[in-house]
Amino acid sequence: MHEFLTAGIIGISLGAQYALLALGFTLIFGILGVINFAHGGFYALGGYVAYAAVSQAGLPFPLAVLAAVVATAALGALYERFLIERLVDDHLATMMLTLGLYLVISTGLLAVFGPQSPEFSFPVQGTLRAGTLYLPLENLVVLAVCAAAIGALWLLIYRTDFGRALRALADDRKVATTQGMRPGLLFPLAFGLATGLAGLTGALVTPILALSPSAGDPVLVTSFLTVILGGLGSIAGAVVAAVIVGFVEAYASVYLGGSTGALILFVTVLVILLARPTGLFGREIRGA
């Protein structure tokens, strides 16, 4: 029972991490209609920016995480403004652009930092005892930060003029533009917000798992899987699907092993998609 409950806590933590990644992924698709294959690259970049801020600049870890968010958000906004926006209605071209950016990021990280994983550890270590349970402190901290970020994103999207403008553009870009919405300003901000979420996740998680130039590879696969499961463009679906993926991965890995756990995860997603081909939240309005 202790093992079962501990795996549940880890599953919730994994779900929160996957939710942040999937929210960024689905935000870009829901608003711009762009599938961002560079999402995993921004995750890895966030980890390396945090690592460099701690090891070379001597910043405390919270400021290093903030630096990672700012750097990835700024890069994402600039990339959208000067490249993606020119071809935003050409889905094949934007897919190739984001894939190219991912290759540039991963190759650049490999050239600068080398193939070896640097020594980068989470600042909070140990376990928290709750009755007969022993809970990893790092997972609890990551869970708290991710939950706070998800809550802040929800407030931003549903309780601010900025969020209402983004949802209006997602629903009908032409009508929203005639009402005064400015895609040239809002699209880069949305893209930067999404890539900043990926950078935040990378800065938080890579010290616990592993930091390498290819750290974004499994992240990209999991993010895409989660977004498809939840329903493309659905924020609520991304969160629910992320929790499901987190629990399945945690329990399958604990009781069946890593490789078998991955198989169980894919089978679970396949079964759900067979029942609901459009994802858990089906054909919801983009960004809703």
Short mmCIF file of C-alpha atoms in Angstrom, two decimals:
data_model
loop_
_atom_site.label_atom_id
_atom_site.label_comp_id
_atom_site.label_asym_id
_atom_site.label_seq_id
_atom_site.Cartn_x
_atom_site.Cartn_y
_atom_site.Cartn_z
CA MET A 1 0.00 0.00 0.00
CA HIS A 2 2.86 2.39 0.80
CA GLU A 3 4.38 1.73 -2.60
CA PHE A 4 1.00 2.24 -4.25
CA LEU A 5 0.41 5.61 -2.58
CA THR A 6 3.97 6.80 -3.24
CA ALA A 7 3.58 5.90 -6.90
CA GLY A 8 0.35 7.92 -6.88
CA ILE A 9 2.16 11.01 -5.61
CA ILE A 10 4.82 10.59 -8.27
CA GLY A 11 2.07 10.13 -10.85
CA ILE A 12 0.46 13.43 -9.82
CA SER A 13 3.84 15.16 -10.07
CA LEU A 14 4.45 13.66 -13.51
CA GLY A 15 0.97 14.69 -14.56
CA ALA A 16 1.61 18.29 -13.52
CA GLN A 17 4.86 18.35 -15.49
CA TYR A 18 3.22 16.87 -18.57
CA ALA A 19 0.33 19.32 -18.18
CA LEU A 20 2.68 22.30 -18.38
CA LEU A 21 4.32 20.90 -21.50
CA ALA A 22 1.03 19.93 -23.12
CA LEU A 23 -0.54 23.31 -22.30
CA GLY A 24 2.25 25.10 -24.14
CA PHE A 25 1.93 22.71 -27.06
CA THR A 26 -1.86 23.02 -27.31
CA LEU A 27 -1.79 26.78 -26.75
CA ILE A 28 0.28 27.25 -29.90
CA PHE A 29 -1.90 24.92 -31.91
CA GLY A 30 -5.17 26.32 -30.57
CA ILE A 31 -4.29 29.95 -31.32
CA LEU A 32 -1.94 29.79 -34.30
CA GLY A 33 -2.80 26.39 -35.74
CA VAL A 34 0.91 25.50 -35.59
CA ILE A 35 2.27 22.14 -34.44
CA ASN A 36 5.45 23.14 -32.60
CA PHE A 37 8.00 20.36 -33.05
CA ALA A 38 10.57 22.58 -31.32
CA HIS A 39 8.77 22.23 -27.99
CA GLY A 40 11.19 19.58 -26.74
CA GLY A 41 14.10 21.80 -27.73
CA PHE A 42 12.80 24.64 -25.55
CA TYR A 43 12.47 22.15 -22.68
CA ALA A 44 16.13 21.15 -23.01
CA LEU A 45 17.19 24.77 -23.49
CA GLY A 46 15.40 25.76 -20.29
CA GLY A 47 17.36 23.11 -18.42
CA TYR A 48 20.70 24.29 -19.80
CA VAL A 49 19.96 27.97 -19.15
CA ALA A 50 19.16 27.13 -15.53
CA TYR A 51 22.30 25.00 -15.29
CA ALA A 52 24.49 27.78 -16.69
CA ALA A 53 22.85 30.35 -14.41
CA VAL A 54 23.60 28.21 -11.35
CA SER A 55 27.04 26.83 -12.22
CA GLN A 56 28.55 29.81 -14.06
CA ALA A 57 26.65 32.89 -12.95
CA GLY A 58 26.20 31.67 -9.38
CA LEU A 59 22.49 32.49 -9.26
CA PRO A 60 20.26 30.77 -6.73
CA PHE A 61 18.05 28.09 -8.23
CA PRO A 62 14.76 30.09 -8.20
CA LEU A 63 16.42 32.93 -10.15
CA ALA A 64 17.99 30.40 -12.50
CA VAL A 65 14.53 28.99 -13.22
CA LEU A 66 13.25 32.52 -13.86
CA ALA A 67 16.16 33.14 -16.24
CA ALA A 68 15.26 29.95 -18.12
CA VAL A 69 11.64 31.06 -18.48
CA VAL A 70 12.62 34.53 -19.73
CA ALA A 71 15.20 33.16 -22.19
CA THR A 72 12.94 30.52 -23.73
CA ALA A 73 9.95 32.86 -23.86
CA ALA A 74 11.98 35.59 -25.56
CA LEU A 75 13.45 33.18 -28.11
CA GLY A 76 10.01 31.74 -28.86
CA ALA A 77 8.44 35.18 -29.31
CA LEU A 78 11.23 36.33 -31.64
CA TYR A 79 11.09 33.14 -33.67
CA GLU A 80 7.35 33.48 -34.16
CA ARG A 81 7.55 37.18 -34.99
CA PHE A 82 10.24 36.95 -37.65
CA LEU A 83 9.77 33.46 -39.12
CA ILE A 84 6.60 31.60 -38.14
CA GLU A 85 4.30 34.57 -38.63
CA ARG A 86 5.32 34.96 -42.26
CA LEU A 87 4.09 31.44 -43.01
CA VAL A 88 1.53 30.92 -40.25
CA ASP A 89 -1.19 29.72 -42.65
CA ASP A 90 1.12 27.22 -44.37
CA HIS A 91 0.99 24.29 -41.96
CA LEU A 92 3.64 22.20 -43.71
CA ALA A 93 6.06 25.13 -43.78
CA THR A 94 5.56 25.93 -40.09
CA MET A 95 6.05 22.27 -39.18
CA MET A 96 9.35 22.28 -41.06
CA LEU A 97 10.37 25.57 -39.42
CA THR A 98 9.72 24.27 -35.91
CA LEU A 99 11.46 20.98 -36.68
CA GLY A 100 14.43 22.92 -38.01
CA LEU A 101 14.53 25.05 -34.86
CA TYR A 102 14.54 21.90 -32.73
CA LEU A 103 17.53 20.57 -34.64
CA VAL A 104 19.31 23.92 -34.29
CA ILE A 105 18.71 24.02 -30.54
CA SER A 106 19.77 20.43 -29.88
CA THR A 107 22.83 20.71 -32.11
CA GLY A 108 23.79 24.02 -30.55
CA LEU A 109 23.50 22.59 -27.03
CA LEU A 110 25.63 19.62 -28.07
CA ALA A 111 28.31 21.93 -29.52
CA VAL A 112 28.42 24.19 -26.47
CA PHE A 113 28.01 21.75 -23.59
CA GLY A 114 29.08 18.43 -25.10
CA PRO A 115 27.28 15.06 -25.05
CA GLN A 116 27.83 14.31 -21.35
CA SER A 117 25.16 15.11 -18.80
CA PRO A 118 26.43 17.93 -16.55
CA GLU A 119 26.29 17.71 -12.77
CA PHE A 120 23.06 19.55 -12.09
CA SER A 121 21.08 18.54 -9.02
CA PHE A 122 17.82 19.77 -7.57
CA PRO A 123 18.45 22.04 -4.56
CA VAL A 124 15.86 20.29 -2.38
CA GLN A 125 16.76 16.74 -1.46
CA GLY A 126 15.43 14.05 0.84
CA THR A 127 11.99 12.79 1.73
CA LEU A 128 9.00 14.06 3.66
CA ARG A 129 7.41 11.67 6.13
CA ALA A 130 3.62 11.74 6.21
CA GLY A 131 2.49 9.02 8.58
CA THR A 132 3.90 5.83 7.14
CA LEU A 133 4.58 7.41 3.75
CA TYR A 134 7.92 8.77 2.59
CA LEU A 135 7.45 11.29 -0.20
CA PRO A 136 10.32 12.65 -2.36
CA LEU A 137 10.66 16.35 -1.57
CA GLU A 138 11.80 17.27 -5.07
CA ASN A 139 8.63 15.79 -6.57
CA LEU A 140 6.48 17.73 -4.11
CA VAL A 141 8.26 21.00 -4.92
CA VAL A 142 7.91 20.43 -8.66
CA LEU A 143 4.25 19.56 -8.18
CA ALA A 144 3.62 22.78 -6.23
CA VAL A 145 5.37 24.98 -8.80
CA CYS A 146 3.67 23.30 -11.75
CA ALA A 147 0.26 23.55 -10.10
CA ALA A 148 0.83 27.25 -9.40
CA ALA A 149 1.90 27.81 -13.03
CA ILE A 150 -1.16 25.97 -14.35
CA GLY A 151 -3.41 28.05 -12.11
CA ALA A 152 -1.74 31.27 -13.24
CA LEU A 153 -2.14 30.26 -16.89
CA TRP A 154 -5.84 29.53 -16.35
CA LEU A 155 -6.35 32.96 -14.80
CA LEU A 156 -4.43 34.59 -17.65
CA ILE A 157 -6.45 32.85 -20.36
CA TYR A 158 -9.91 33.12 -18.78
CA ARG A 159 -9.78 36.17 -16.54
CA THR A 160 -7.80 38.81 -18.44
CA ASP A 161 -8.32 40.89 -21.57
CA PHE A 162 -5.16 39.33 -23.00
CA GLY A 163 -6.62 35.85 -22.61
CA ARG A 164 -9.96 36.87 -24.07
CA ALA A 165 -8.15 38.35 -27.08
CA LEU A 166 -6.22 35.10 -27.59
CA ARG A 167 -9.40 33.04 -27.41
CA ALA A 168 -11.11 35.38 -29.84
CA LEU A 169 -8.27 34.93 -32.32
CA ALA A 170 -8.45 31.17 -31.83
CA ASP A 171 -12.19 31.11 -32.51
CA ASP A 172 -12.25 33.34 -35.59
CA ARG A 173 -9.12 35.25 -36.58
CA LYS A 174 -10.78 37.38 -39.25
CA VAL A 175 -13.63 38.55 -37.02
CA ALA A 176 -11.28 39.16 -34.09
CA THR A 177 -8.99 41.24 -36.30
CA THR A 178 -11.88 43.43 -37.41
CA GLN A 179 -12.69 43.99 -33.74
CA GLY A 180 -9.24 45.45 -33.10
CA MET A 181 -7.25 42.37 -32.10
CA ARG A 182 -3.64 42.56 -33.33
CA PRO A 183 -2.28 39.15 -34.38
CA GLY A 184 1.15 40.67 -35.08
CA LEU A 185 1.42 41.48 -31.37
CA LEU A 186 -0.59 38.69 -29.77
CA PHE A 187 0.80 35.74 -31.73
CA PRO A 188 4.44 36.29 -30.63
CA LEU A 189 3.27 36.77 -27.04
CA ALA A 190 1.28 33.53 -27.18
CA PHE A 191 4.19 31.64 -28.72
CA GLY A 192 6.56 33.07 -26.12
CA LEU A 193 4.17 32.13 -23.32
CA ALA A 194 4.04 28.54 -24.59
CA THR A 195 7.80 28.18 -25.01
CA GLY A 196 8.32 29.79 -21.60
CA LEU A 197 6.20 27.01 -20.09
CA ALA A 198 8.46 24.44 -21.77
CA GLY A 199 11.53 26.24 -20.45
CA LEU A 200 10.05 26.32 -16.95
CA THR A 201 9.40 22.59 -17.03
CA GLY A 202 12.90 21.87 -18.29
CA ALA A 203 14.52 24.02 -15.60
CA LEU A 204 12.51 22.25 -12.89
CA VAL A 205 12.68 18.66 -14.09
CA THR A 206 16.08 18.13 -15.73
CA PRO A 207 17.97 18.42 -12.40
CA ILE A 208 15.86 15.50 -11.14
CA LEU A 209 15.98 13.36 -14.27
CA ALA A 210 18.88 14.06 -16.61
CA LEU A 211 20.12 17.01 -18.63
CA SER A 212 21.42 16.34 -22.12
CA PRO A 213 21.11 17.92 -25.58
CA SER A 214 18.62 15.19 -26.51
CA ALA A 215 16.54 15.57 -23.34
CA GLY A 216 13.73 17.02 -25.41
CA ASP A 217 13.21 13.89 -27.53
CA PRO A 218 10.97 11.96 -25.11
CA VAL A 219 9.34 15.22 -24.02
CA LEU A 220 8.23 15.97 -27.57
CA VAL A 221 6.72 12.50 -27.94
CA THR A 222 4.92 12.69 -24.58
CA SER A 223 3.63 16.21 -25.22
CA PHE A 224 2.26 15.26 -28.61
CA LEU A 225 0.70 12.09 -27.19
CA THR A 226 -0.92 14.03 -24.35
CA VAL A 227 -2.31 16.74 -26.62
CA ILE A 228 -3.77 14.16 -29.02
CA LEU A 229 -5.32 12.27 -26.12
CA GLY A 230 -6.87 15.39 -24.60
CA GLY A 231 -8.08 16.80 -27.91
CA LEU A 232 -6.10 19.19 -30.09
CA GLY A 233 -6.51 22.78 -28.96
CA SER A 234 -8.28 21.95 -25.68
CA ILE A 235 -6.67 23.35 -22.53
CA ALA A 236 -8.90 21.32 -20.22
CA GLY A 237 -8.24 18.21 -22.27
CA ALA A 238 -4.48 18.73 -22.06
CA VAL A 239 -4.61 18.86 -18.25
CA VAL A 240 -6.87 15.81 -17.88
CA ALA A 241 -4.85 13.79 -20.39
CA ALA A 242 -1.59 14.78 -18.67
CA VAL A 243 -2.87 13.47 -15.33
CA ILE A 244 -3.90 10.20 -16.96
CA VAL A 245 -0.53 9.84 -18.66
CA GLY A 246 1.28 10.66 -15.41
CA PHE A 247 -0.62 8.04 -13.40
CA VAL A 248 -0.30 5.34 -16.05
CA GLU A 249 3.43 5.96 -16.44
CA ALA A 250 4.07 6.02 -12.68
CA TYR A 251 2.14 2.86 -11.80
CA ALA A 252 3.23 0.93 -14.90
CA SER A 253 6.89 1.80 -14.29
CA VAL A 254 6.73 0.83 -10.60
CA TYR A 255 4.94 -2.47 -11.08
CA LEU A 256 5.93 -3.50 -14.60
CA GLY A 257 9.25 -1.81 -15.33
CA GLY A 258 10.23 1.07 -17.60
CA SER A 259 9.94 -0.53 -21.04
CA THR A 260 6.74 -2.39 -20.20
CA GLY A 261 5.37 0.76 -18.64
CA ALA A 262 5.87 2.66 -21.90
CA LEU A 263 4.02 -0.10 -23.76
CA ILE A 264 1.12 0.04 -21.29
CA LEU A 265 0.96 3.81 -21.72
CA PHE A 266 0.70 3.57 -25.51
CA VAL A 267 -1.90 0.81 -25.28
CA THR A 268 -3.96 2.89 -22.84
CA VAL A 269 -3.86 5.91 -25.13
CA LEU A 270 -4.75 3.73 -28.12
CA VAL A 271 -7.77 2.26 -26.34
CA ILE A 272 -9.03 5.70 -25.32
CA LEU A 273 -8.58 7.07 -28.84
CA LEU A 274 -10.44 4.09 -30.29
CA ALA A 275 -13.38 5.00 -28.08
CA ARG A 276 -13.01 8.76 -28.68
CA PRO A 277 -11.04 9.41 -31.89
CA THR A 278 -11.12 13.19 -31.40
CA GLY A 279 -9.66 12.92 -27.89
CA LEU A 280 -11.21 13.16 -24.45
CA PHE A 281 -12.58 16.65 -25.00
CA GLY A 282 -13.51 16.07 -28.61
CA ARG A 283 -14.34 19.04 -30.80
CA GLU A 284 -14.23 21.82 -28.25
CA ILE A 285 -13.62 25.40 -29.28
CA ARG A 286 -9.89 25.99 -29.64
CA GLY A 287 -8.32 27.32 -26.49
CA ALA A 288 -11.29 26.25 -24.37
#
